[in-house]
CSV table of C-alpha atoms in Angstrom, one decimal:
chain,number,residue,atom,x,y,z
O,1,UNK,CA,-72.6,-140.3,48.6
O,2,UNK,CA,-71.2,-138.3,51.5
O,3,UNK,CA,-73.2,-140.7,53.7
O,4,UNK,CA,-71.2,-143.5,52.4
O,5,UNK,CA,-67.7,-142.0,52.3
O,6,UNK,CA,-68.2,-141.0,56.0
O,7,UNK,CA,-68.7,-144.5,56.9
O,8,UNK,CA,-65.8,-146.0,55.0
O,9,UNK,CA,-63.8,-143.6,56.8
O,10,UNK,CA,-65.2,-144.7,60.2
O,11,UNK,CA,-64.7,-148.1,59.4
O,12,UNK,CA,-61.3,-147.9,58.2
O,13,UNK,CA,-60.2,-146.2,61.5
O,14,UNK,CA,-62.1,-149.5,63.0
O,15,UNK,CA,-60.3,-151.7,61.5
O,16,UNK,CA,-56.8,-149.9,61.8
O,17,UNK,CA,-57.2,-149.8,65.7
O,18,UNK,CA,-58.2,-153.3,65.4
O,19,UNK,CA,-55.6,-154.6,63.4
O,20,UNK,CA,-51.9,-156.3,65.2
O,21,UNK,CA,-49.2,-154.2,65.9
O,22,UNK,CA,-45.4,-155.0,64.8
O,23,UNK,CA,-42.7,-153.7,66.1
O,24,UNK,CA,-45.1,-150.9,68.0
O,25,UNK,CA,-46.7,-149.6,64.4
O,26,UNK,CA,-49.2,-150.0,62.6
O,27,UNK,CA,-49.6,-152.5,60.4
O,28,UNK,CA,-52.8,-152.3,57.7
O,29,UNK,CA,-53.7,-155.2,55.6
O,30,UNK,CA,-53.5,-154.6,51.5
O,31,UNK,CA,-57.0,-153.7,51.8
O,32,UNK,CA,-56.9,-151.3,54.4
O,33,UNK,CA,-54.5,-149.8,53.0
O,34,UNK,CA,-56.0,-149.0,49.6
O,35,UNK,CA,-59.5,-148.1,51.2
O,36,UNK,CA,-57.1,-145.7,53.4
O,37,UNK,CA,-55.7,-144.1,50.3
O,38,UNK,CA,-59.3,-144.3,49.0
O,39,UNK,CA,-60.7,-141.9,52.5
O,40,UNK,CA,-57.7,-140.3,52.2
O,41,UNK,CA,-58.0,-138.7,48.8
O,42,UNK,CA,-61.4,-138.1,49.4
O,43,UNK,CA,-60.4,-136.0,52.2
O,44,UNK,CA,-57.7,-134.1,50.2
O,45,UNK,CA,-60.5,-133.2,48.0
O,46,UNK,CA,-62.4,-131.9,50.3
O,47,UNK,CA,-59.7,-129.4,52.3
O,48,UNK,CA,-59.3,-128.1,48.7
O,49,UNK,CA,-62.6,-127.5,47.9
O,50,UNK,CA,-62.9,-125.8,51.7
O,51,UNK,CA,-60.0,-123.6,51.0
O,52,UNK,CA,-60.8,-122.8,47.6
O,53,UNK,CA,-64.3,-121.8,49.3
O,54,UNK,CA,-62.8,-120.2,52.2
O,55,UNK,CA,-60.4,-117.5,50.5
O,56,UNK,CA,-63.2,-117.0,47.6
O,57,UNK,CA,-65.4,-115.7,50.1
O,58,UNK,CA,-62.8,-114.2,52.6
O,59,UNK,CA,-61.3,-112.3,49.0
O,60,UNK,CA,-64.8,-111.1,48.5
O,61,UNK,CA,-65.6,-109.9,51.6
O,62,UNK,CA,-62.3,-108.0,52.4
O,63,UNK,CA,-63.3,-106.3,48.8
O,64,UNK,CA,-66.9,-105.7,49.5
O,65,UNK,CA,-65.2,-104.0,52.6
O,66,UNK,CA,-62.7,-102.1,51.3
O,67,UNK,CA,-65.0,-100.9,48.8
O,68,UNK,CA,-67.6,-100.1,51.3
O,69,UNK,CA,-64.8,-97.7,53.7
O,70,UNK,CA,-63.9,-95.9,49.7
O,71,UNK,CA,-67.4,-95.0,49.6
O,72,UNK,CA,-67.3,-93.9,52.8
O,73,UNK,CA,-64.3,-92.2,52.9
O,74,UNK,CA,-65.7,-90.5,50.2
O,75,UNK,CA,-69.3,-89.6,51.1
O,76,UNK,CA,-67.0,-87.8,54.2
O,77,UNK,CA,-64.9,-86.1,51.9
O,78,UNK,CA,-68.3,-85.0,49.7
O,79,UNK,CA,-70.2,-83.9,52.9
O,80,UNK,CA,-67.6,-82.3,55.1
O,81,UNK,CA,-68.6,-80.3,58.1
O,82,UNK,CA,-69.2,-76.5,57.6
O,83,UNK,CA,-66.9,-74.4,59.6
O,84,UNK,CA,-69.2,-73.0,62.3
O,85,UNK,CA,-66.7,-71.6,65.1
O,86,UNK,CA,-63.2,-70.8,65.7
O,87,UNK,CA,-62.1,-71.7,69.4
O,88,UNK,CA,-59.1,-69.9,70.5
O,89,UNK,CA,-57.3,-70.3,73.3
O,90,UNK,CA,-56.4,-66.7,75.8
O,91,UNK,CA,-53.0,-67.0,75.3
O,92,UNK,CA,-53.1,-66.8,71.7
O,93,UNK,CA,-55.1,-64.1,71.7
O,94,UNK,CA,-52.9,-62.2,74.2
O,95,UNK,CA,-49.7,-63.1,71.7
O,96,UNK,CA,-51.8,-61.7,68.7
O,97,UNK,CA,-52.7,-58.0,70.6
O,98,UNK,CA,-49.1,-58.1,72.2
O,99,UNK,CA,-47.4,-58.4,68.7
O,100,UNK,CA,-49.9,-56.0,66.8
O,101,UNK,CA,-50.1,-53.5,69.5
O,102,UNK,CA,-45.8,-53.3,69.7
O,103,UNK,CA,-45.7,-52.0,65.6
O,104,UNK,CA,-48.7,-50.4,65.2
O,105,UNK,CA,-49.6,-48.7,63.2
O,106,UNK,CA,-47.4,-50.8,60.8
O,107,UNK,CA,-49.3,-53.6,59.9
O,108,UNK,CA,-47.6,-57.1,61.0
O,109,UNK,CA,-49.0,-60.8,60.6
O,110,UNK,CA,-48.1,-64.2,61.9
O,111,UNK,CA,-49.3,-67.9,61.6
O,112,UNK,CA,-51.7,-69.8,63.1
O,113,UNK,CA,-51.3,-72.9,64.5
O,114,UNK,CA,-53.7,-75.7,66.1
O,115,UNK,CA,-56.1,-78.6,64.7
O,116,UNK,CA,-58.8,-79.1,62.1
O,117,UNK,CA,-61.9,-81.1,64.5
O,118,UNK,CA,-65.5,-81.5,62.9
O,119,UNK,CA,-66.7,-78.3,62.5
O,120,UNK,CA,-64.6,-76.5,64.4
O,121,UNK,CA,-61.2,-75.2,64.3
O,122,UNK,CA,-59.0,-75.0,67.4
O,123,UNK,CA,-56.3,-72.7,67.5
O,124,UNK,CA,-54.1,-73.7,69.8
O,125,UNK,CA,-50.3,-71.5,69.6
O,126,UNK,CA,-49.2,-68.9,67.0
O,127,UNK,CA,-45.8,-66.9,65.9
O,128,UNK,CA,-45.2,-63.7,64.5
O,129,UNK,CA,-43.3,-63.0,60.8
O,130,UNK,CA,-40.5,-61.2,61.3
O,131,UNK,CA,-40.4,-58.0,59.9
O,132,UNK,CA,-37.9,-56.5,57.8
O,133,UNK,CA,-37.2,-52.9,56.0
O,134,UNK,CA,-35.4,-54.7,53.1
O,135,UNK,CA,-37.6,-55.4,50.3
O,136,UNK,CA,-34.7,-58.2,48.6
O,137,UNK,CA,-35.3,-61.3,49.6
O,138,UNK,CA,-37.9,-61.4,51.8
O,139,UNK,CA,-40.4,-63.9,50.3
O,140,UNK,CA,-37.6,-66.5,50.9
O,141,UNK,CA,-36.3,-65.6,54.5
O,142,UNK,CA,-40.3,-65.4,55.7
O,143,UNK,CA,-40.8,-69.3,54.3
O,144,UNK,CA,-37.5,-70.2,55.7
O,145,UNK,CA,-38.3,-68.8,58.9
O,146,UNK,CA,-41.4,-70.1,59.2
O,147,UNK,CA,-40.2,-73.8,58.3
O,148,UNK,CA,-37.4,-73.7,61.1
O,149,UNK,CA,-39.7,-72.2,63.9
O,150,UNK,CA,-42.2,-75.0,63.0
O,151,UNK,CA,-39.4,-77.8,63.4
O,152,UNK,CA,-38.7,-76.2,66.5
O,153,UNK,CA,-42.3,-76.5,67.4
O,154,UNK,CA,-42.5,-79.9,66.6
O,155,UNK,CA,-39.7,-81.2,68.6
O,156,UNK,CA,-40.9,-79.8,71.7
O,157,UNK,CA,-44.3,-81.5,71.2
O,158,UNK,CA,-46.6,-78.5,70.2
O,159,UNK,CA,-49.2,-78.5,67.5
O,160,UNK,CA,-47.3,-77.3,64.7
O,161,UNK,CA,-50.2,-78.3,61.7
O,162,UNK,CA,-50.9,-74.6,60.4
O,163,UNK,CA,-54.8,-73.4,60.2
O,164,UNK,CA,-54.4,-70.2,58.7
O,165,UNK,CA,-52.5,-66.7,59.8
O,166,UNK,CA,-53.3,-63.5,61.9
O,167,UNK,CA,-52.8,-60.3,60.4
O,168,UNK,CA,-53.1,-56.5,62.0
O,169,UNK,CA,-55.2,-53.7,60.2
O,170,UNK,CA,-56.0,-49.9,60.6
O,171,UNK,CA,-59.8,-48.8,60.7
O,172,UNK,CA,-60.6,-52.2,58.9
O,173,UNK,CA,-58.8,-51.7,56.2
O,174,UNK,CA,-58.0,-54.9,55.6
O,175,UNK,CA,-60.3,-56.0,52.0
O,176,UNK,CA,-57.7,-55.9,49.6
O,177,UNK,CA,-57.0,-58.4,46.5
O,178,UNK,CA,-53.5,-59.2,48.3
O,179,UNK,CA,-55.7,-61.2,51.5
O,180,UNK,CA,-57.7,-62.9,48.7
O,181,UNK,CA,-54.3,-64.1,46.9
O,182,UNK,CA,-52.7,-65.0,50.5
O,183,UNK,CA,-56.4,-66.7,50.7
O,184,UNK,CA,-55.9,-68.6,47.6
O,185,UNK,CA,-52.5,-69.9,48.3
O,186,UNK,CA,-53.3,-71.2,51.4
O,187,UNK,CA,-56.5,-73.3,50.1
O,188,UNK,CA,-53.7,-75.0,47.8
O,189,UNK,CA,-52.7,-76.7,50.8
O,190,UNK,CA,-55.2,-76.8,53.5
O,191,UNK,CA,-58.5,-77.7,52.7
O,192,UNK,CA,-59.8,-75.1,55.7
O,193,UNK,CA,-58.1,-72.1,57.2
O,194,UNK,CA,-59.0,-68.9,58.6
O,195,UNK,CA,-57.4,-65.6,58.8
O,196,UNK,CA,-58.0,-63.5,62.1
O,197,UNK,CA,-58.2,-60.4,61.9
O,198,UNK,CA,-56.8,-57.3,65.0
O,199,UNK,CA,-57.6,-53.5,64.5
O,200,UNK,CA,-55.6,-51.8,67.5
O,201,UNK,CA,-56.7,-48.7,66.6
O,202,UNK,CA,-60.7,-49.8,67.4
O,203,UNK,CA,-59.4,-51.7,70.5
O,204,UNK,CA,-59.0,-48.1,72.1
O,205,UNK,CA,-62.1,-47.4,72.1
O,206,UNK,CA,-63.4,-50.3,74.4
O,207,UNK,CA,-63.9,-53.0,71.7
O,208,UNK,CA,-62.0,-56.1,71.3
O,209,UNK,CA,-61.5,-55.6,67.5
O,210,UNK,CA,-61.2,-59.7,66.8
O,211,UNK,CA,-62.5,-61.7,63.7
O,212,UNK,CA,-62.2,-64.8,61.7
O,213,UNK,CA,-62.7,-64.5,58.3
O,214,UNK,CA,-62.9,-66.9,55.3
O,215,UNK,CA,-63.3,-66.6,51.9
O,216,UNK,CA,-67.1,-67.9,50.7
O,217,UNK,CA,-67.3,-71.5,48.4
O,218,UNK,CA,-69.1,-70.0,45.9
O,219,UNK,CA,-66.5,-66.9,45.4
O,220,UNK,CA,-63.4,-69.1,45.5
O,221,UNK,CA,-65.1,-71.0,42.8
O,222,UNK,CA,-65.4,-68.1,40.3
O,223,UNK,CA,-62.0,-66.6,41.6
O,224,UNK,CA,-60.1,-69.8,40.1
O,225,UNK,CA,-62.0,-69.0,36.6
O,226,UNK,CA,-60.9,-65.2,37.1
O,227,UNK,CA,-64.0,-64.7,35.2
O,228,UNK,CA,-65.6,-61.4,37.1
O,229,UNK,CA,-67.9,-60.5,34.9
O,230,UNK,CA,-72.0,-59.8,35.0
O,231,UNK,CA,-73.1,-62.5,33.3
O,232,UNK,CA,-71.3,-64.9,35.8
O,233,UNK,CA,-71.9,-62.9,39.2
O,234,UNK,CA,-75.4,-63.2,38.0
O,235,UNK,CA,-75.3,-67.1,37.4
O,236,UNK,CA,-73.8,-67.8,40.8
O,237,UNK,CA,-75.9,-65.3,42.2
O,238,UNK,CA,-72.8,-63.8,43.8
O,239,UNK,CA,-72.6,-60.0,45.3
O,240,UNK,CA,-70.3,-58.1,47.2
O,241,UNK,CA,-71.8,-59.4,50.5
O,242,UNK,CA,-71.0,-62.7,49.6
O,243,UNK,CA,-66.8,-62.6,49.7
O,244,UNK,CA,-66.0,-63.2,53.0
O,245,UNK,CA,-67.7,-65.2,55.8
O,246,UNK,CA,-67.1,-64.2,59.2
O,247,UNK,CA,-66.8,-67.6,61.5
O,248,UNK,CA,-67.9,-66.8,65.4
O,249,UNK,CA,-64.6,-66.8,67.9
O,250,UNK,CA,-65.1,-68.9,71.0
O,251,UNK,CA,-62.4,-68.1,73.5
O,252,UNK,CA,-61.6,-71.3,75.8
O,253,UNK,CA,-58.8,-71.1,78.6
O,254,UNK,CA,-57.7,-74.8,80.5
O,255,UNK,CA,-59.3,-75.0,83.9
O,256,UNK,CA,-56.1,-74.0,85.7
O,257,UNK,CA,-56.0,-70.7,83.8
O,258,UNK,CA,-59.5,-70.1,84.6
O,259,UNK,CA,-58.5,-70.5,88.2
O,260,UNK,CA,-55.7,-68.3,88.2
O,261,UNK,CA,-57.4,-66.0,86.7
O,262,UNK,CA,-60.0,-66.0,89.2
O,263,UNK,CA,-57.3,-65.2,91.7
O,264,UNK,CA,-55.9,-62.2,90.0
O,265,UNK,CA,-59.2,-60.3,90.0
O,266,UNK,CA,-59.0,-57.1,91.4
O,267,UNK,CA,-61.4,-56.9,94.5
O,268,UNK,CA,-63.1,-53.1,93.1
O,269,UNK,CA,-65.2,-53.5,90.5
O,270,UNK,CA,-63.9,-51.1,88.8
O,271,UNK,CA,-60.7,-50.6,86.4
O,272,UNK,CA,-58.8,-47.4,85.2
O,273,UNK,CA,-60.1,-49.2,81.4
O,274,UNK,CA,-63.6,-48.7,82.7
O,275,UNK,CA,-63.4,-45.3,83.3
O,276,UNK,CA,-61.5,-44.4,79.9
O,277,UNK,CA,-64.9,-45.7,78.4
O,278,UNK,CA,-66.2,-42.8,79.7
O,279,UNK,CA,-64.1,-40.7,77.3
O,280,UNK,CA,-66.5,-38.1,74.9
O,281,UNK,CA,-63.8,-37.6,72.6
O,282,UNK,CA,-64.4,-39.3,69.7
O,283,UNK,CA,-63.0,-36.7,67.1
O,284,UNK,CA,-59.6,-38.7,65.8
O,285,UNK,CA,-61.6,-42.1,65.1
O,286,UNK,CA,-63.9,-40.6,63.5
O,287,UNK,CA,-61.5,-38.3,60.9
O,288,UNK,CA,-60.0,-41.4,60.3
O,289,UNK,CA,-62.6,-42.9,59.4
O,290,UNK,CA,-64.0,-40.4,57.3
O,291,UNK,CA,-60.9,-39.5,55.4
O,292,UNK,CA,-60.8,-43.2,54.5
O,293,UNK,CA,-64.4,-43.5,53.4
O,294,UNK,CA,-63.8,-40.6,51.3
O,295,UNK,CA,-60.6,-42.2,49.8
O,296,UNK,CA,-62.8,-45.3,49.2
O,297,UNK,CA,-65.7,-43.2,47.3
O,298,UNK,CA,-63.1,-41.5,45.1
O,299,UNK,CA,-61.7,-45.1,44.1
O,300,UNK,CA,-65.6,-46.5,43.8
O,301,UNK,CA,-65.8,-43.1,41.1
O,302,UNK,CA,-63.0,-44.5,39.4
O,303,UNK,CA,-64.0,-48.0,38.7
O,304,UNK,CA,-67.9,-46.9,37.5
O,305,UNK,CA,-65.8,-44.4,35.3
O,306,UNK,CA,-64.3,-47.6,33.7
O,307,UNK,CA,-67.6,-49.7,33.1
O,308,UNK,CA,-69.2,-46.1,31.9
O,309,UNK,CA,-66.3,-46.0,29.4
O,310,UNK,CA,-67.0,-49.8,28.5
O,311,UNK,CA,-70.2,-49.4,28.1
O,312,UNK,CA,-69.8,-46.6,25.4
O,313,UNK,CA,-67.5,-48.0,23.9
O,314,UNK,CA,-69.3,-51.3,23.6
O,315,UNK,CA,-73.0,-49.4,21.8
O,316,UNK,CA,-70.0,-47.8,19.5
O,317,UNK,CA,-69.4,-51.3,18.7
O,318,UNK,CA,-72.5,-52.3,18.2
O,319,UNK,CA,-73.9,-49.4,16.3
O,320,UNK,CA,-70.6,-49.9,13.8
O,321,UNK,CA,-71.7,-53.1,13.5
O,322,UNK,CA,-75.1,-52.8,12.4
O,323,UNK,CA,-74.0,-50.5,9.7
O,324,UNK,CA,-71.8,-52.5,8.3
O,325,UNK,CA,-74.4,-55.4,8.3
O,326,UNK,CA,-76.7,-52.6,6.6
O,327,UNK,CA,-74.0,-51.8,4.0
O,328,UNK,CA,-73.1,-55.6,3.5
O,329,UNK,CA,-77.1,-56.6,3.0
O,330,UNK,CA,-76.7,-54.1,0.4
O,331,UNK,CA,-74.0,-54.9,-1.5
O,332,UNK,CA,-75.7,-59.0,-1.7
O,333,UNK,CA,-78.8,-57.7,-2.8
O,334,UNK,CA,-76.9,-56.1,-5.6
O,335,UNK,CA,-74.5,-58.8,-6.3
O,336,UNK,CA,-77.5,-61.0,-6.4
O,337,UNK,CA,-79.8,-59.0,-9.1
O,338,UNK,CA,-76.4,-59.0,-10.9
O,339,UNK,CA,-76.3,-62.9,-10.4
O,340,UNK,CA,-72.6,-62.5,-8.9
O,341,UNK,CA,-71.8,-64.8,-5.2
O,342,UNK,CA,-73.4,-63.0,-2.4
O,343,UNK,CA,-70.8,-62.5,0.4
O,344,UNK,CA,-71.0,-63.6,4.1
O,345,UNK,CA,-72.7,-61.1,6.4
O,346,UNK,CA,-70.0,-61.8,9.6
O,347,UNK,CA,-66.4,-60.6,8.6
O,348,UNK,CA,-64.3,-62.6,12.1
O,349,UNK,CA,-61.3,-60.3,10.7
O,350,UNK,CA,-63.2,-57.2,10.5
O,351,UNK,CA,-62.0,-55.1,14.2
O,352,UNK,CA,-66.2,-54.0,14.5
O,353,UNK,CA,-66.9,-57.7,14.9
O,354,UNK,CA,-63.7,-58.1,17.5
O,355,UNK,CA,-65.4,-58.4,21.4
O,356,UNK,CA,-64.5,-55.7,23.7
O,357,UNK,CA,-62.9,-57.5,26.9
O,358,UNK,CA,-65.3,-56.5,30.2
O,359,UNK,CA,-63.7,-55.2,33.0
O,360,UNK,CA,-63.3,-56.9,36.4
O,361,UNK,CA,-66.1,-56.8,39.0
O,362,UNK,CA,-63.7,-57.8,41.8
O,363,UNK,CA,-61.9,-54.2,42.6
O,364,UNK,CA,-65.3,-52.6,42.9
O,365,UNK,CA,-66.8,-55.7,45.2
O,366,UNK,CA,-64.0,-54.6,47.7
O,367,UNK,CA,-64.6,-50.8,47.5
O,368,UNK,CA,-67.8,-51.2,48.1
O,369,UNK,CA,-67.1,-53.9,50.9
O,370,UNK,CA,-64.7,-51.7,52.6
O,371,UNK,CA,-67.2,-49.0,52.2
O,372,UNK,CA,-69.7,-50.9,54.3
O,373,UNK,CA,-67.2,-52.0,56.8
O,374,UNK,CA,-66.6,-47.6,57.3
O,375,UNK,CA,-70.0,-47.0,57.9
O,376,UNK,CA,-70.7,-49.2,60.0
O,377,UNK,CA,-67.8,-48.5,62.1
O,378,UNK,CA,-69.0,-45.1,61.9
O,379,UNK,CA,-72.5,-46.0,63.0
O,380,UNK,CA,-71.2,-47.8,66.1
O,381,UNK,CA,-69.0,-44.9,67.2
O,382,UNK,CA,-71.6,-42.4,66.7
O,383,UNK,CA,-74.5,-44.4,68.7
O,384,UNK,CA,-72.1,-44.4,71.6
O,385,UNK,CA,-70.9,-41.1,71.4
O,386,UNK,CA,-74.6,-39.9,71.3
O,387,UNK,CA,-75.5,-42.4,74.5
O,388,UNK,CA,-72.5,-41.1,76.7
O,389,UNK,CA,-73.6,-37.4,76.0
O,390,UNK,CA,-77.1,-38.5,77.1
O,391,UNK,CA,-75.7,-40.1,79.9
O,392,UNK,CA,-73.6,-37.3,81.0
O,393,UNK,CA,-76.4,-34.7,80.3
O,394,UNK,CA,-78.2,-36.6,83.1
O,395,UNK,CA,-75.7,-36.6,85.1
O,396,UNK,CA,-75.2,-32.5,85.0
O,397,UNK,CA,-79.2,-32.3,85.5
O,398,UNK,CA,-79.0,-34.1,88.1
């Protein structure tokens, strides 16, 4: 059939080229003409059927497409990238010590600005809060303030997309339930942020007191369902260990900094900060840090007093309960040689039957967190303290 409809075409162009010319046109016979219309129709039919075919299968593909990048977007969303390092740039870091180091020992915070790449999270500028005695109105100044230096930001070109904030803190002091809330408001609106953490009052002692911290998956999870109790720490399998992740700081300078840098080194070796290492006096770190781990014990006394008091109060419960059920069984089996309607055994509006609410696990997760965080500081002190009288003990004998 196609066959033959091909050649009709072919000879009907034959026959047109063929044919006399009038006037410089054309001119078909009757029978041209109407095989013409024949071919010509035919054709029609055909560019229909094409483009009927065509945008079928271009429709389906751009869907089978678009469907295919939704599942992929998707799957990316699903499987994002664990946070695995924090790279921070000097200069931040030298804004962060400047700004801590001016009000300590008040504590001050700023944000934190920079980009969101793979796994990793570049900080690349920062600005401090300001800080104000006045307690009226502060909440809105801060978020006005904070919008206006971000415009300002913006318009000269600098990465102005917040990652999280910096905060300052004394002895490590900083596991409270007002980071976790500062925590929570910024997940609303960044899926990953960070908070880094400055002690000043460590920094004195040799140690660049720097850390990133984030609040775990699994804890964020249970902190939306406020629901702190045993039975649900032990279904998540959630401890106190498990609140915060710390994310490893990678420090990167542009390779002109580096340079300069390079340039400013001091030809000695040695520094005045070197020798203050050498210090033996330890004495004020360490009350400090006692005082506060002592503080922390008394408040970790305080909390088991509550779950003690729970607790009693909840085999109360249960011991008024199972005499009522004992006096209740009774009364049935009397009502029932009588052949009187036995009563039910559960009385909701009895108060014996009403569930005592369990306290919240979450204050004595960050006592005992903060605890941790004392003795370990403690620890690190004393092992130095004990290797620089060693050292200097050599140093007399010899």
């Amino acid at each position: 059939m196609k066959e033959s409809e091909g050649r009709s075409v072919d000879d009907l162009v034959a026959r047109v080229r063929s044919c006399g010319q009038a006037n410089g046109k054309v001119v078909p016979s009757p029978r041209d003409r109407q095989s013409f219309e024949t071919a010509a129709a035919v054709v029609v039919v055909r560019i229909r059927w094409f483009s009927l075919f065509f945008v079928g299968t271009t429709t389906a593909i751009m869907a089978t497409s678009m469907a295919r990048s939704f599942l992929q977007v998707a799957s990316t969303e699903e499987v994002a990238p664990k946070l695995r390092v924090v790279q921070i740039e000097g200069l931040v870091i030298l804004k962060i010590i400047k700004h801590c180091k001016e009000f300590s020992p008040a504590l001050v915070t700023g944000q934190l600005l920079g980009l969101d790449v793979g796994s990793d999270l570049e900080v690349t500028n920062c600005f401090p809060f300001p800080t104000r005695d006045e307690e009226e109105e502060i909440e809105a100044d801060g978020a006005n303030y904070q919008l206006e230096m971000m415009r300002c930001l913006r318009e000269v070109n600098v990465d102005n997309n917040t990652v999280g904030w910096y905060q300052s803190t004394l002895l490590g002091s900083f596991q409270t339930v007002e980071l976790i809330e500062t925590f929570m408001n910024y997940q609303e609106n960044i899926r990953r942020c960070v908070c880094i953490i400055y002690d000043p009052s460590k920094s004195n002692q040799g140690v660049l007191a720097l850390k990133a911290l984030k609040l775990s998956d699994s804890f964020m999870e249970l902190y939306r369902s406020n629901n702190f109790i045993g039975e649900k720490l032990r279904e998540k399998n959630l401890s106190w260990m498990d609140i915060f992740e710390e994310i490893p700081i990678k420090v990167s300078n542009s390779a002109l900094i580096s340079a300069f840098m390079t340039e400013l080194e001091a030809d000695t070796p040695m520094t005045q900060c070197d020798f203050d290492r050498l210090q033996l006096s330890t004495t004020p770190f360490m009350e400090r840090n006692v005082e506060f781990l002592i503080e922390c014990m008394d408040d970790l006394s305080m909390e088991q007093q509550k779950f003690q008091f729970y607790y009693r109060n909840l085999s109360r419960q249960q011991a008024q309960q199972q005499a009522w059920l004992q006096k209740r069984r009774a009364d049935n089996m009397a009502r029932k040689a009588a052949g009187e309607e036995l009563l039910p055994e559960e009385d909701p509006s009895n108060p014996v039957f009403k569930p005592i609410p369990e306290p919240s696990r979450l204050d004595s997760f960050l006592i005992t967190n903060q605890i941790a965080n004392y003795c370990n500081q403690i620890n690190g002190v004393a092992g130095q303290s004990f290797s620089k009288l060693y050292l200097m003990k050599a140093l007399n004998e010899s």
